[in-house]
PDB file of C-alpha atoms in Angstrom:
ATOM      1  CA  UNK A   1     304.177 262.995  28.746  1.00  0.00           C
ATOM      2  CA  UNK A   2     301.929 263.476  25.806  1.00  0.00           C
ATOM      3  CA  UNK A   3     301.563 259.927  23.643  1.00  0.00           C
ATOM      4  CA  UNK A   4     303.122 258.969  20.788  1.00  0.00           C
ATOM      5  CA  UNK A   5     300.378 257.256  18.293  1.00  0.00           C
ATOM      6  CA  UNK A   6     302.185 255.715  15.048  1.00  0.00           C
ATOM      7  CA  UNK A   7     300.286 256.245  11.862  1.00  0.00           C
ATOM      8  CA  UNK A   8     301.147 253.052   9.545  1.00  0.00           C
ATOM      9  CA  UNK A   9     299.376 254.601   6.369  1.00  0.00           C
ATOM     10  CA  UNK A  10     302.589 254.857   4.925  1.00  0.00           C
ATOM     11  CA  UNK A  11     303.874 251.381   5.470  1.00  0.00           C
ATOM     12  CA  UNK A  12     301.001 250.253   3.504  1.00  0.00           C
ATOM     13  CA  UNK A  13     301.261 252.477   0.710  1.00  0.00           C
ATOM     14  CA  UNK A  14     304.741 251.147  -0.209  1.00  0.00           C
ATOM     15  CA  UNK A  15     303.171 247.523   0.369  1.00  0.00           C
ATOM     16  CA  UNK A  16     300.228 248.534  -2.060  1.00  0.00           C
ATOM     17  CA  UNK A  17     302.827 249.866  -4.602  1.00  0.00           C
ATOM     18  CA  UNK A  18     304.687 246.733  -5.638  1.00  0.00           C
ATOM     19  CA  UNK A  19     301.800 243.959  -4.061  1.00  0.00           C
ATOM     20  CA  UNK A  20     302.602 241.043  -1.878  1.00  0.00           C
ATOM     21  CA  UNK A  21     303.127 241.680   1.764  1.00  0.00           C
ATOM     22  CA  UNK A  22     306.437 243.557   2.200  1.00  0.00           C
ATOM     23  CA  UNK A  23     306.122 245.197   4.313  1.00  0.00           C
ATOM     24  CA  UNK A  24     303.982 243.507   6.439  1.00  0.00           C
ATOM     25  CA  UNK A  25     301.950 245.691   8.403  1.00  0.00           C
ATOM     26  CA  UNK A  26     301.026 243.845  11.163  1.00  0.00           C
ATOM     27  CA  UNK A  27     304.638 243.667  11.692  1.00  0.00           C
ATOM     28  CA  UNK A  28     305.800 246.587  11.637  1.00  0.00           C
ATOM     29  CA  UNK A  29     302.792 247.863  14.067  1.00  0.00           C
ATOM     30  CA  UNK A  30     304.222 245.016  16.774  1.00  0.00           C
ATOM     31  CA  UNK A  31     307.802 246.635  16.140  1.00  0.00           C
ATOM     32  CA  UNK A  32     306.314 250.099  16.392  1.00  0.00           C
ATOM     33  CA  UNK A  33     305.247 249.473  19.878  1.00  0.00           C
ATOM     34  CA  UNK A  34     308.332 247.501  20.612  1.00  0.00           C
ATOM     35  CA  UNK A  35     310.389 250.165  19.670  1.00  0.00           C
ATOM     36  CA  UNK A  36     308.169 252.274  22.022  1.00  0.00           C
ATOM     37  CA  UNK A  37     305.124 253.866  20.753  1.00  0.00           C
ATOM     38  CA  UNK A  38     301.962 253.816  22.926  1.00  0.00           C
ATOM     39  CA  UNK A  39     299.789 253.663  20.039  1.00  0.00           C
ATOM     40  CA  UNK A  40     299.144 252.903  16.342  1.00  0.00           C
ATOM     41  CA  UNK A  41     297.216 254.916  14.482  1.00  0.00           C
ATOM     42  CA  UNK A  42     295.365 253.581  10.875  1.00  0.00           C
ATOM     43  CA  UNK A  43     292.913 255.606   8.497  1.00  0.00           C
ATOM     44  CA  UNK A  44     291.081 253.293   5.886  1.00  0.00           C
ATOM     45  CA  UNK A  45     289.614 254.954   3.284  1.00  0.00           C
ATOM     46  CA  UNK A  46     286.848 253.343   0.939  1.00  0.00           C
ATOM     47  CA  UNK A  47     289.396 252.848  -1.921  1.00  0.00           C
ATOM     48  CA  UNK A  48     291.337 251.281   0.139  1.00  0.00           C
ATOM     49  CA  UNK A  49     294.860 252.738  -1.455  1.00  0.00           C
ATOM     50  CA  UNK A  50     296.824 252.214   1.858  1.00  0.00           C
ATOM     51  CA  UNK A  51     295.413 250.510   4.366  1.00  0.00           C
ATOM     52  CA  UNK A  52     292.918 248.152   3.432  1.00  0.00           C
ATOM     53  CA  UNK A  53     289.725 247.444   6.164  1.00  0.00           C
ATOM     54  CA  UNK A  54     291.404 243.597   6.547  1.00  0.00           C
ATOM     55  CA  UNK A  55     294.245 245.061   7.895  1.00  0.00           C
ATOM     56  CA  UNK A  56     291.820 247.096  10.730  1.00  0.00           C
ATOM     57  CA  UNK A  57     290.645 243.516  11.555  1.00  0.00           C
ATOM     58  CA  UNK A  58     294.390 241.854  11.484  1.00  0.00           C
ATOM     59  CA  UNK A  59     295.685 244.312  13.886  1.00  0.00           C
ATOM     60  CA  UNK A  60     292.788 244.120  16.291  1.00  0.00           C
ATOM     61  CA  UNK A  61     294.199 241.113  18.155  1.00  0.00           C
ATOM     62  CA  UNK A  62     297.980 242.322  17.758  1.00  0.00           C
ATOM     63  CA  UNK A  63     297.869 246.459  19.051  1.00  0.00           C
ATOM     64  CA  UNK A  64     298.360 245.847  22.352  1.00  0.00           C
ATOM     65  CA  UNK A  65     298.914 249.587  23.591  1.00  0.00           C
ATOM     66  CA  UNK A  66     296.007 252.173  21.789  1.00  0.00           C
ATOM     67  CA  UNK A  67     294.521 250.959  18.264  1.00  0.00           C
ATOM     68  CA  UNK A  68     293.431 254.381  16.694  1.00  0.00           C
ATOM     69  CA  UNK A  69     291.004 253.997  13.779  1.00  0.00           C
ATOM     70  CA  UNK A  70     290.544 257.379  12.343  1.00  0.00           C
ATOM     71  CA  UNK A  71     287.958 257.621   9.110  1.00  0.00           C
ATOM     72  CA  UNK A  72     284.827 259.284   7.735  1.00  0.00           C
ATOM     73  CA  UNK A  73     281.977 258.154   9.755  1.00  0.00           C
ATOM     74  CA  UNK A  74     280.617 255.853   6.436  1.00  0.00           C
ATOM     75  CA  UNK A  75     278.303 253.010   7.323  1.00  0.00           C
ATOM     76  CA  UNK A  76     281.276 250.856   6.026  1.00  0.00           C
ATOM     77  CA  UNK A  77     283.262 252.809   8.286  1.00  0.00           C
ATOM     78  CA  UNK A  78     281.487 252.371  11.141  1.00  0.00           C
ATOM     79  CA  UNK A  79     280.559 248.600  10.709  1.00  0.00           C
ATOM     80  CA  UNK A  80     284.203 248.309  11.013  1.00  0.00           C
ATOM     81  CA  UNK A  81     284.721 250.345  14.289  1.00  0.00           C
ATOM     82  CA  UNK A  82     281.974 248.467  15.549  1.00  0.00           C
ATOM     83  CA  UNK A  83     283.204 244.888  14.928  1.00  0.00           C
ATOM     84  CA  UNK A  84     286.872 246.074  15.699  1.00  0.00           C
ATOM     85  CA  UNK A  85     286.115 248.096  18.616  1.00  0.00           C
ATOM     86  CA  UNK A  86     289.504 250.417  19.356  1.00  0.00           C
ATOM     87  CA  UNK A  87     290.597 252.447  22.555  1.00  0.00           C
ATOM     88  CA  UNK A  88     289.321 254.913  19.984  1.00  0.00           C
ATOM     89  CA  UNK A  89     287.618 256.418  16.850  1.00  0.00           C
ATOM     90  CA  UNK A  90     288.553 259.641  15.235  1.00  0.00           C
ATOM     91  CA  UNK A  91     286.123 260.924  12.957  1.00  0.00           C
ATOM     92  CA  UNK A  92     287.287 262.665  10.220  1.00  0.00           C
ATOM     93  CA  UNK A  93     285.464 264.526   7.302  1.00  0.00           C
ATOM     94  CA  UNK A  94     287.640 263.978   4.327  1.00  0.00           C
ATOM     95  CA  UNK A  95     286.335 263.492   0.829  1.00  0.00           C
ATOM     96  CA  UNK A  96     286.635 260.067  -1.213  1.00  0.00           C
ATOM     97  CA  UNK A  97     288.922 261.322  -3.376  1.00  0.00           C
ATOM     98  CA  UNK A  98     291.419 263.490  -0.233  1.00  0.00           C
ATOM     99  CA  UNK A  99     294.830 262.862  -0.614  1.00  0.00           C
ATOM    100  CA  UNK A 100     295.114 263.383   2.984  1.00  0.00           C
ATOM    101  CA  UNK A 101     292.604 265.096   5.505  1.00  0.00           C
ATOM    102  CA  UNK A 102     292.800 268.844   4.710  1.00  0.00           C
ATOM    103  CA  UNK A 103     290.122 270.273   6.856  1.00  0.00           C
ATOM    104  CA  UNK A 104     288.309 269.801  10.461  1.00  0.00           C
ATOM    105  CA  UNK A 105     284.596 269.701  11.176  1.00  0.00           C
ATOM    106  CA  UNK A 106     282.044 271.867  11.392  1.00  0.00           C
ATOM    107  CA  UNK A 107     280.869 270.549  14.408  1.00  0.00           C
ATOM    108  CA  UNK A 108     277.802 273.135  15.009  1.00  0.00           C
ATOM    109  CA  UNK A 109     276.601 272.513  10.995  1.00  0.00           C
ATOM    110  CA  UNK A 110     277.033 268.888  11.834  1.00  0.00           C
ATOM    111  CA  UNK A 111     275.700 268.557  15.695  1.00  0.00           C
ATOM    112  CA  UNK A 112     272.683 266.311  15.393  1.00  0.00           C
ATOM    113  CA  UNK A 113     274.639 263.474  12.815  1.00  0.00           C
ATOM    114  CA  UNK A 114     277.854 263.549  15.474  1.00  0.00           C
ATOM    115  CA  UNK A 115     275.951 263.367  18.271  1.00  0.00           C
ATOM    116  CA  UNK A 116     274.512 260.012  16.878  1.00  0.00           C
ATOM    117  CA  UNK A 117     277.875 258.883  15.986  1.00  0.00           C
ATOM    118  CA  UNK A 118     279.123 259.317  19.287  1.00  0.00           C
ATOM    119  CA  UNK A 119     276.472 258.248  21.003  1.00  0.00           C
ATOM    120  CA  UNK A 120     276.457 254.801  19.178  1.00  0.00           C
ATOM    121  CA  UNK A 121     280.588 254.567  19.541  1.00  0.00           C
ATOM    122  CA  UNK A 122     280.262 255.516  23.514  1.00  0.00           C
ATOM    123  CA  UNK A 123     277.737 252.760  23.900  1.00  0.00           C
ATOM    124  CA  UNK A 124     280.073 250.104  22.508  1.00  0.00           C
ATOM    125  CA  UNK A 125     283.613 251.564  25.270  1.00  0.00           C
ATOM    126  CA  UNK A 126     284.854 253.511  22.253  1.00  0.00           C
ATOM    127  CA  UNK A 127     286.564 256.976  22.890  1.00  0.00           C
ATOM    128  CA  UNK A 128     285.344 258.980  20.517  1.00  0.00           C
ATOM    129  CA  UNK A 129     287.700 262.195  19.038  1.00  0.00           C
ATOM    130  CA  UNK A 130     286.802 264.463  16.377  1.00  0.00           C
ATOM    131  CA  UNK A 131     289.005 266.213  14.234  1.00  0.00           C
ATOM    132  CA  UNK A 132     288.379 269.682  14.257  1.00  0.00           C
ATOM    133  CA  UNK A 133     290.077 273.109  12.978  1.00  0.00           C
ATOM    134  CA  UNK A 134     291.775 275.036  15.635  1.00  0.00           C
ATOM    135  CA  UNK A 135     288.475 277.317  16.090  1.00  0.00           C
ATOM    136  CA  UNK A 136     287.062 278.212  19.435  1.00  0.00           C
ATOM    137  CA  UNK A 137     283.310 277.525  17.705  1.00  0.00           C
ATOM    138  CA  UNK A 138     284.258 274.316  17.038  1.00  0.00           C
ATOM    139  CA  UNK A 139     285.670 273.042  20.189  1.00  0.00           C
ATOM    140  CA  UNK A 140     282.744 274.397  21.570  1.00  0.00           C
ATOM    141  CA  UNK A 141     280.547 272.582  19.097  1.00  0.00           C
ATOM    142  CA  UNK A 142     282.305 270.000  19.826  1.00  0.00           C
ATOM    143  CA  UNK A 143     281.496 270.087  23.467  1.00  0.00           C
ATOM    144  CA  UNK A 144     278.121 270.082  22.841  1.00  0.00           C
ATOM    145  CA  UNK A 145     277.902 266.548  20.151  1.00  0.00           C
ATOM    146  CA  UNK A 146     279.760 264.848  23.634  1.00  0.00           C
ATOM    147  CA  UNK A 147     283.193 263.944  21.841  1.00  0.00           C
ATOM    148  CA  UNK A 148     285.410 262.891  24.675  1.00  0.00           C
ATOM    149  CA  UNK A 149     287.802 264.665  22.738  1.00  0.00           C
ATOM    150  CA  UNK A 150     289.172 266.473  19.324  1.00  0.00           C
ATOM    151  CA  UNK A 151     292.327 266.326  17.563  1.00  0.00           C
ATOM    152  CA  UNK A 152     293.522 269.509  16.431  1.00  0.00           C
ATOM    153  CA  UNK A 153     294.307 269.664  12.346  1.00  0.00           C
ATOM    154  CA  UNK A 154     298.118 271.022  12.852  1.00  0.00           C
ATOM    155  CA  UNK A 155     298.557 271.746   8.329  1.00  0.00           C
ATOM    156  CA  UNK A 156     298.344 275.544   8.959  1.00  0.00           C
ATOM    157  CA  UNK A 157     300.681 275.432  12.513  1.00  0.00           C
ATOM    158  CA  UNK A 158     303.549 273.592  10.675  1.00  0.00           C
ATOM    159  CA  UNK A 159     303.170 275.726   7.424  1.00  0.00           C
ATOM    160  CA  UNK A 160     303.973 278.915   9.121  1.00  0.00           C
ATOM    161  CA  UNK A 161     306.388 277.068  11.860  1.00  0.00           C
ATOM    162  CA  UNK A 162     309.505 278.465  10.305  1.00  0.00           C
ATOM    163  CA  UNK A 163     308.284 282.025   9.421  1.00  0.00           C
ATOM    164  CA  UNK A 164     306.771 282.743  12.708  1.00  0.00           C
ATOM    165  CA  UNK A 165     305.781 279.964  15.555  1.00  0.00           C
ATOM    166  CA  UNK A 166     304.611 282.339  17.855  1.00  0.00           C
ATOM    167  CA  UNK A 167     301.850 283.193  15.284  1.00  0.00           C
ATOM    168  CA  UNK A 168     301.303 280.341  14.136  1.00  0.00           C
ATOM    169  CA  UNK A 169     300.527 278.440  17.541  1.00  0.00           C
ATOM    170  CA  UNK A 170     298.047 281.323  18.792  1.00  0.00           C
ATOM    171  CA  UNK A 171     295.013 280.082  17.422  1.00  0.00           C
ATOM    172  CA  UNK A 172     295.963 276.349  18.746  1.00  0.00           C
ATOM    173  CA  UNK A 173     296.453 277.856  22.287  1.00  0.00           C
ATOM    174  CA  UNK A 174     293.301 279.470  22.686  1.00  0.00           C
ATOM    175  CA  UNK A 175     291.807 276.486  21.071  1.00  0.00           C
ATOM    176  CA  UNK A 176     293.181 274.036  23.893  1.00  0.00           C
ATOM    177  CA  UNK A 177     292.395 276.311  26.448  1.00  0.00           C
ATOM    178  CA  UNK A 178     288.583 275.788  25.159  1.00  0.00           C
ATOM    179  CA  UNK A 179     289.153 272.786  25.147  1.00  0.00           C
ATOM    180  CA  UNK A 180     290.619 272.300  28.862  1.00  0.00           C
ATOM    181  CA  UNK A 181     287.211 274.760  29.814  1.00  0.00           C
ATOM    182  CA  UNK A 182     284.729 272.024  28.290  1.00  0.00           C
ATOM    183  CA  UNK A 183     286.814 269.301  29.737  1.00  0.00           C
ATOM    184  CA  UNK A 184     287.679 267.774  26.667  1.00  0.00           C
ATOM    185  CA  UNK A 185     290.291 265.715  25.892  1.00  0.00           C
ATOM    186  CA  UNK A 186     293.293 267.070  23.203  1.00  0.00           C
ATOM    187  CA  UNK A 187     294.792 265.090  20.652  1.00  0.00           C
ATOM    188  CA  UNK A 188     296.570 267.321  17.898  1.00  0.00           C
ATOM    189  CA  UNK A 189     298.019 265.340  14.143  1.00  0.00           C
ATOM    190  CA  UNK A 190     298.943 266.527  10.562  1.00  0.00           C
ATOM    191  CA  UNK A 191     302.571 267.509   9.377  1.00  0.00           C
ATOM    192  CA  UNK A 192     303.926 267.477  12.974  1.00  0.00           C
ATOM    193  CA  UNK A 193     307.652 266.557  12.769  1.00  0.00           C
ATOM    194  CA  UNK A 194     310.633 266.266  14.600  1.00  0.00           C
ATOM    195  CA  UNK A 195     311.256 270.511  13.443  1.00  0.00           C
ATOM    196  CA  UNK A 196     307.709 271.886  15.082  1.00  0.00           C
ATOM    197  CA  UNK A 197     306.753 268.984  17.726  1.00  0.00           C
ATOM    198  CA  UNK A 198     308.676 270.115  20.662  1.00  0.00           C
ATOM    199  CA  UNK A 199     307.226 273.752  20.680  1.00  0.00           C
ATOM    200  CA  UNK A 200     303.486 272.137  19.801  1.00  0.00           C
ATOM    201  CA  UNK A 201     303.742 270.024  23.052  1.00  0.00           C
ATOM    202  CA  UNK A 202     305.691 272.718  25.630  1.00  0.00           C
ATOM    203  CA  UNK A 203     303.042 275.119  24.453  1.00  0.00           C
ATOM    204  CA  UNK A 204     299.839 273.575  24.298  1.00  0.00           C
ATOM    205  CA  UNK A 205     298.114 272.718  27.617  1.00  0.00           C
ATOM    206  CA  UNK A 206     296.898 269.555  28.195  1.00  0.00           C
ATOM    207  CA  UNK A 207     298.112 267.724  25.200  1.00  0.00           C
ATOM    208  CA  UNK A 208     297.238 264.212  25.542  1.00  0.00           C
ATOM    209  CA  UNK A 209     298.250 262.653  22.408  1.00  0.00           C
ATOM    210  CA  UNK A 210     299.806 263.638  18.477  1.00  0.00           C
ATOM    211  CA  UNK A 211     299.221 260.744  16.016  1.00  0.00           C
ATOM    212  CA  UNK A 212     302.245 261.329  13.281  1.00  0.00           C
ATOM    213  CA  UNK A 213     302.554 258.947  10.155  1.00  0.00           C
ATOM    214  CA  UNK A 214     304.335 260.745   7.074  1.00  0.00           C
ATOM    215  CA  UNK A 215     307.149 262.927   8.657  1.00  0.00           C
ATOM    216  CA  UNK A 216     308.007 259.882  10.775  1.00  0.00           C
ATOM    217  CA  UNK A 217     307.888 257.140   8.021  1.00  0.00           C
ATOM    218  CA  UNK A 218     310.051 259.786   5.877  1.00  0.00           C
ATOM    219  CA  UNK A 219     312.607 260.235   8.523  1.00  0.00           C
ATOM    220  CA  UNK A 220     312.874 256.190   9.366  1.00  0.00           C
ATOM    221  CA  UNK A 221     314.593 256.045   5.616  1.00  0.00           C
ATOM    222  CA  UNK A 222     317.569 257.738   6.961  1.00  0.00           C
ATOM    223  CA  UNK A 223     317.617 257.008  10.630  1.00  0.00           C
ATOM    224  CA  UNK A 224     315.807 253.590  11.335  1.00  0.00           C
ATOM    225  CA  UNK A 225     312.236 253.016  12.502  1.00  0.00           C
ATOM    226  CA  UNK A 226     313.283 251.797  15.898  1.00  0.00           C
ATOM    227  CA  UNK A 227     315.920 254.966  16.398  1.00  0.00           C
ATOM    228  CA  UNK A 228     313.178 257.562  14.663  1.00  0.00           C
ATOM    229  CA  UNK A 229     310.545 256.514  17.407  1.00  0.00           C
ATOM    230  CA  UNK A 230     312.811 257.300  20.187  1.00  0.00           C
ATOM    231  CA  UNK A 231     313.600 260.755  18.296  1.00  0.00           C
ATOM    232  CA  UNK A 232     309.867 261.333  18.669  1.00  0.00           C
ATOM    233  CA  UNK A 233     309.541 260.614  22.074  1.00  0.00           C
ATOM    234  CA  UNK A 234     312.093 262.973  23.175  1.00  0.00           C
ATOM    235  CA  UNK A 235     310.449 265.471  21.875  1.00  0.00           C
ATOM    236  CA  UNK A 236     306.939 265.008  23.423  1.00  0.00           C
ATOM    237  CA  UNK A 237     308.930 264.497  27.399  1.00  0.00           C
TER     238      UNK A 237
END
């Protein structure tokens, strides 16, 4: 069964939006995993508009299934991994000023600075993942900067779910079956919902873990966090 890793962005965007502590994050990560996810997922950014790097350290104690920190490898960022020290690190390359992540790495332009990265996060027990495009050049870059794995950047799969899955999954297949050749690990994240999950997971070989925040946060509103996590682990059995 390919893992379920909450993303809690959202749940402290609303928090951010009115101040306080409602909702508590730490909280709702605990009832995440009660209601049966096998991870959380968080991705502080230096402004700190969701979740804020005291948060990272709050939940460090509480995750107890995989803590996923995924960021821009930033000496701020990294300090944190460091001190923190989750199951693992996703490095992502996404501007200051991203909304979300909206691209992967170039892992071959960028080979000598992730293979220091990794190297330094491997030392400490960290997995390390990078989050990559679904290219065949990249997985094979990433291969060679010794990522234990990469999470696939799903945007362009779910865009063109509706209009023509078949299509639009092509480029991920080949990309996991690079992967599986390298002996990489594959995560996959971004837009995945409960519409295009199933077919992502029965299709994909390998498949290890999807880390889903918005879609899932949007769809607790109307059917409950606790009832929405169990919707999103039927689909990845």
């Amino acid at each position: 069964m390919t893992k379920l890793s909450v993303n809690i962005n959202k749940i402290a965007t609303l928090r951010n939006a009115r101040g306080g502590d409602r909702p508590n994050v730490v909280q709702v990560a605990k009832d995440c995993e009660r209601f049966g996810a096998q991870g959380i997922t968080v991705h502080p950014r230096p402004d700190e508009r969701h979740i804020r790097y005291r948060d990272v350290y709050d939940l460090k104690d509480i995750v107890t299934t995989e803590f996923n920190i995924e960021g821009n490898p930033t000496p701020d960022f990294l300090k944190l991994v460091k001190e923190v020290r989750p199951e693992q690190a996703t490095l992502v390359p996404d501007a200051p000023d991203a909304i979300t992540s909206n691209a992967g790495w170039d892992t071959l332009k960028h080979k000598d600075f992730l293979t220091d990265v990794i190297l330094e996060l491997k030392e400490l027990g960290i997995r390390t993942s990078i989050f990559v495009d679904p290219e065949e050049s990249m997985i094979e870059g990433a291969a060679l900067v010794g990522t234990d794995r990469v999470e696939l950047y799903t945007e362009a799969y779910a865009s063109n779910y509706h209009s023509n899955r078949e299509e639009a999954i092509k480029p991920y297949l080949a990309a996991a079956i690079k992967a599986q050749e390298f002996g990489i690990g594959l995560n996959a994240g971004h837009d995945l919902d409960l519409d295009n999950l199933k077919y992502l997971k029965d299709t994909l070989p390998g498949l290890l873990e999807v880390s889903i925040g918005h879609a899932l946060i949007c769809d607790a509103l109307y059917f409950g966090l606790e009832n929405t996590i169990q919707l999103y682990l039927r689909q990845l059995k």
